[in-house]
């Protein structure tokens, strides 16, 4: 089994990197990429711990990026975590994420949550705060009945507590990943609610910017979506990636348990 997309407590996941590795080994995963949002701190944590697991760890990251008015995600796989260009790019997005967290907190304070920033920081346990941490806060404060409603009513694009972050552009992110000797992979292309025309436009721009692959299988998907993405990857000359996008034990797909990649795809990990 191979899983090239998951999250730890260093971003918005609920398992520490070591717990993720243990679960991956249990699920018979042979290659695992930890891809936290805009941070490699989890990878540095693994590097520091001297525990040796029977698994091939691929250095990864999930960058936030701006394409037109859309927030999209780009995976950087097999990156060189010592690359200065990569570190600089990460710092820019980290700053934008921190500014966004302050601004979402201000919006929530106006909506009645006192000390929203302090509370969300407590929930995250670090400053790389993501919207899922705010969703938890909204549930805890009784503003919504569940996690999903928090996104629907407050945190989703255009909702009451949405703050449009600038992020690095698609081109900048792909460039940073390439400078960092990694492969840029367009994450979960079906999740951006794009029309078919816009999806083609996005993939074309991504390829032109120097992107290498698209995530054909990502978390829970329908068979027809997988087949469509496999077709798109071949049509645009992009390699195929696969991952669970696992965040926690309530995620729909456990580590390494995502659907199989169709036979006609060219796996991005073939040379690793
Ligand atoms: P952020 O990078 O802080 O904007 O947060 C993005 C993360 O929020 C994604 O990686 C998901 O984990 C989560 N997320 C985004 N949209 C939704 C949604 N509609 N429902 C539940 N979780 C979501
Ligand atoms: Mn996430
Ligand atoms: Mn994502
Ligand atoms: Mn993800």
Short mmCIF file of C-alpha atoms in Angstrom, two decimals, residues 63-217:
data_model
loop_
_atom_site.label_atom_id
_atom_site.label_comp_id
_atom_site.label_asym_id
_atom_site.label_seq_id
_atom_site.Cartn_x
_atom_site.Cartn_y
_atom_site.Cartn_z
CA UNK A 63 0.79 24.03 0.02
CA UNK A 64 -2.15 26.41 -0.04
CA UNK A 65 -2.20 28.36 -3.29
CA UNK A 66 -4.28 30.99 -5.01
CA UNK A 67 -5.52 30.39 -8.53
CA UNK A 68 -7.88 33.11 -9.75
CA UNK A 69 -10.32 33.56 -6.84
CA UNK A 70 -9.96 29.93 -5.74
CA UNK A 71 -7.97 28.45 -2.87
CA UNK A 72 -6.34 25.32 -4.21
CA UNK A 73 -3.95 22.78 -2.68
CA UNK A 74 -0.70 21.60 -4.22
CA UNK A 75 1.28 18.70 -2.79
CA UNK A 76 5.04 18.87 -2.85
CA UNK A 77 6.29 15.28 -2.83
CA UNK A 78 9.80 13.96 -2.34
CA UNK A 79 11.00 17.45 -1.46
CA UNK A 80 14.42 18.39 -0.13
CA UNK A 81 13.59 19.77 3.30
CA UNK A 82 16.94 21.55 3.46
CA UNK A 83 16.19 23.66 0.38
CA UNK A 84 16.29 27.38 1.15
CA UNK A 85 13.85 28.25 -1.64
CA UNK A 86 11.40 25.80 -0.14
CA UNK A 87 11.90 27.12 3.38
CA UNK A 88 11.33 30.70 2.15
CA UNK A 89 8.10 29.72 0.40
CA UNK A 90 6.86 27.92 3.49
CA UNK A 91 7.59 30.98 5.65
CA UNK A 92 5.55 33.23 3.35
CA UNK A 93 2.51 30.95 3.55
CA UNK A 94 2.96 30.47 7.30
CA UNK A 95 2.83 34.24 7.76
CA UNK A 96 -0.29 34.50 5.61
CA UNK A 97 -1.89 31.67 7.60
CA UNK A 98 -1.10 33.46 10.88
CA UNK A 99 -2.51 36.75 9.60
CA UNK A 100 -5.62 34.90 8.44
CA UNK A 101 -6.05 33.26 11.86
CA UNK A 102 -5.96 36.68 13.51
CA UNK A 103 -8.52 38.00 11.06
CA UNK A 104 -10.89 35.04 11.36
CA UNK A 105 -10.60 35.46 15.14
CA UNK A 106 -11.62 39.12 14.83
CA UNK A 107 -14.64 38.16 12.75
CA UNK A 108 -15.61 35.52 15.33
CA UNK A 109 -15.13 37.98 18.19
CA UNK A 110 -17.61 40.28 16.47
CA UNK A 111 -19.98 37.32 16.22
CA UNK A 112 -19.78 36.84 19.98
CA UNK A 113 -16.86 34.51 20.74
CA UNK A 114 -14.64 36.18 23.35
CA UNK A 115 -10.87 35.69 23.07
CA UNK A 116 -11.34 33.67 19.88
CA UNK A 117 -7.64 33.72 18.99
CA UNK A 118 -6.47 32.48 22.39
CA UNK A 119 -9.05 29.72 22.34
CA UNK A 120 -8.27 28.52 18.82
CA UNK A 121 -4.55 28.58 19.62
CA UNK A 122 -5.27 26.31 22.60
CA UNK A 123 -7.16 23.90 20.33
CA UNK A 124 -4.42 23.79 17.67
CA UNK A 125 -1.49 23.64 20.07
CA UNK A 126 0.62 25.60 17.58
CA UNK A 127 0.40 28.76 15.49
CA UNK A 128 -0.17 27.10 12.11
CA UNK A 129 -3.87 27.36 12.73
CA UNK A 130 -6.29 25.99 10.14
CA UNK A 131 -9.99 26.35 9.59
CA UNK A 132 -10.69 22.91 11.13
CA UNK A 133 -9.42 24.32 14.44
CA UNK A 134 -11.91 27.18 14.09
CA UNK A 135 -14.63 24.64 13.25
CA UNK A 136 -13.86 22.87 16.53
CA UNK A 137 -14.07 26.18 18.36
CA UNK A 138 -17.46 26.99 16.81
CA UNK A 139 -18.81 23.59 17.91
CA UNK A 140 -17.35 24.00 21.40
CA UNK A 141 -18.91 27.46 21.78
CA UNK A 142 -22.29 26.09 20.74
CA UNK A 143 -22.47 28.31 17.65
CA UNK A 144 -23.06 25.31 15.36
CA UNK A 145 -24.20 21.75 15.94
CA UNK A 146 -21.35 20.02 14.15
CA UNK A 147 -18.05 20.38 12.31
CA UNK A 148 -19.62 20.40 8.83
CA UNK A 149 -22.11 23.13 9.77
CA UNK A 150 -19.19 25.29 10.92
CA UNK A 151 -17.85 25.27 7.35
CA UNK A 152 -21.31 25.70 5.81
CA UNK A 153 -22.32 28.61 8.00
CA UNK A 154 -19.08 30.35 8.94
CA UNK A 155 -15.79 29.19 7.43
CA UNK A 156 -16.53 28.26 3.83
CA UNK A 157 -15.83 30.68 0.99
CA UNK A 158 -18.05 33.76 1.28
CA UNK A 159 -19.53 32.77 4.67
CA UNK A 160 -19.75 34.90 7.82
CA UNK A 161 -16.25 34.21 9.14
CA UNK A 162 -14.46 33.66 5.83
CA UNK A 163 -11.30 35.65 5.39
CA UNK A 164 -9.85 35.56 1.86
CA UNK A 165 -6.19 34.81 2.32
CA UNK A 166 -3.84 35.69 -0.53
CA UNK A 167 -1.52 32.63 -0.34
CA UNK A 168 1.30 32.17 -2.83
CA UNK A 169 0.01 31.86 -6.40
CA UNK A 170 -0.19 28.50 -8.19
CA UNK A 171 2.85 29.44 -10.25
CA UNK A 172 4.85 30.49 -7.19
CA UNK A 173 4.06 27.29 -5.31
CA UNK A 174 4.95 25.03 -8.23
CA UNK A 175 8.18 26.98 -8.67
CA UNK A 176 9.08 26.67 -4.99
CA UNK A 177 8.45 22.90 -5.07
CA UNK A 178 10.57 22.50 -8.21
CA UNK A 179 13.38 24.55 -6.65
CA UNK A 180 13.06 22.27 -3.63
CA UNK A 181 13.69 19.25 -5.92
CA UNK A 182 10.21 17.87 -5.34
CA UNK A 183 7.30 16.95 -7.55
CA UNK A 184 4.28 19.26 -7.58
CA UNK A 185 0.96 17.41 -7.54
CA UNK A 186 -2.42 19.09 -7.87
CA UNK A 187 -4.31 17.79 -4.82
CA UNK A 188 -7.90 16.51 -4.93
CA UNK A 189 -8.98 18.30 -8.13
CA UNK A 190 -12.65 17.36 -7.58
CA UNK A 191 -12.86 19.29 -4.30
CA UNK A 192 -12.79 22.82 -5.68
CA UNK A 193 -16.34 22.79 -7.03
CA UNK A 194 -15.13 23.92 -10.42
CA UNK A 195 -17.09 23.59 -13.64
CA UNK A 196 -15.58 21.10 -16.08
CA UNK A 197 -14.29 23.98 -18.18
CA UNK A 198 -12.59 25.62 -15.19
CA UNK A 199 -11.11 22.29 -14.07
CA UNK A 200 -9.48 21.85 -17.48
CA UNK A 201 -8.22 25.44 -17.29
CA UNK A 202 -6.73 24.79 -13.84
CA UNK A 203 -4.98 21.60 -14.92
CA UNK A 204 -3.62 23.31 -18.03
CA UNK A 205 -2.25 26.24 -15.97
CA UNK A 206 -0.78 23.78 -13.48
CA UNK A 207 1.00 21.83 -16.21
CA UNK A 208 2.28 25.02 -17.86
CA UNK A 209 3.63 26.22 -14.52
CA UNK A 210 5.75 23.05 -14.24
CA UNK A 211 3.43 20.75 -12.28
CA UNK A 212 4.24 17.05 -12.51
CA UNK A 213 1.18 15.18 -11.34
CA UNK A 214 -2.41 15.14 -10.23
CA UNK A 215 -3.94 13.30 -7.33
CA UNK A 216 -6.13 10.81 -9.14
CA UNK A 217 -7.20 9.06 -5.93
#
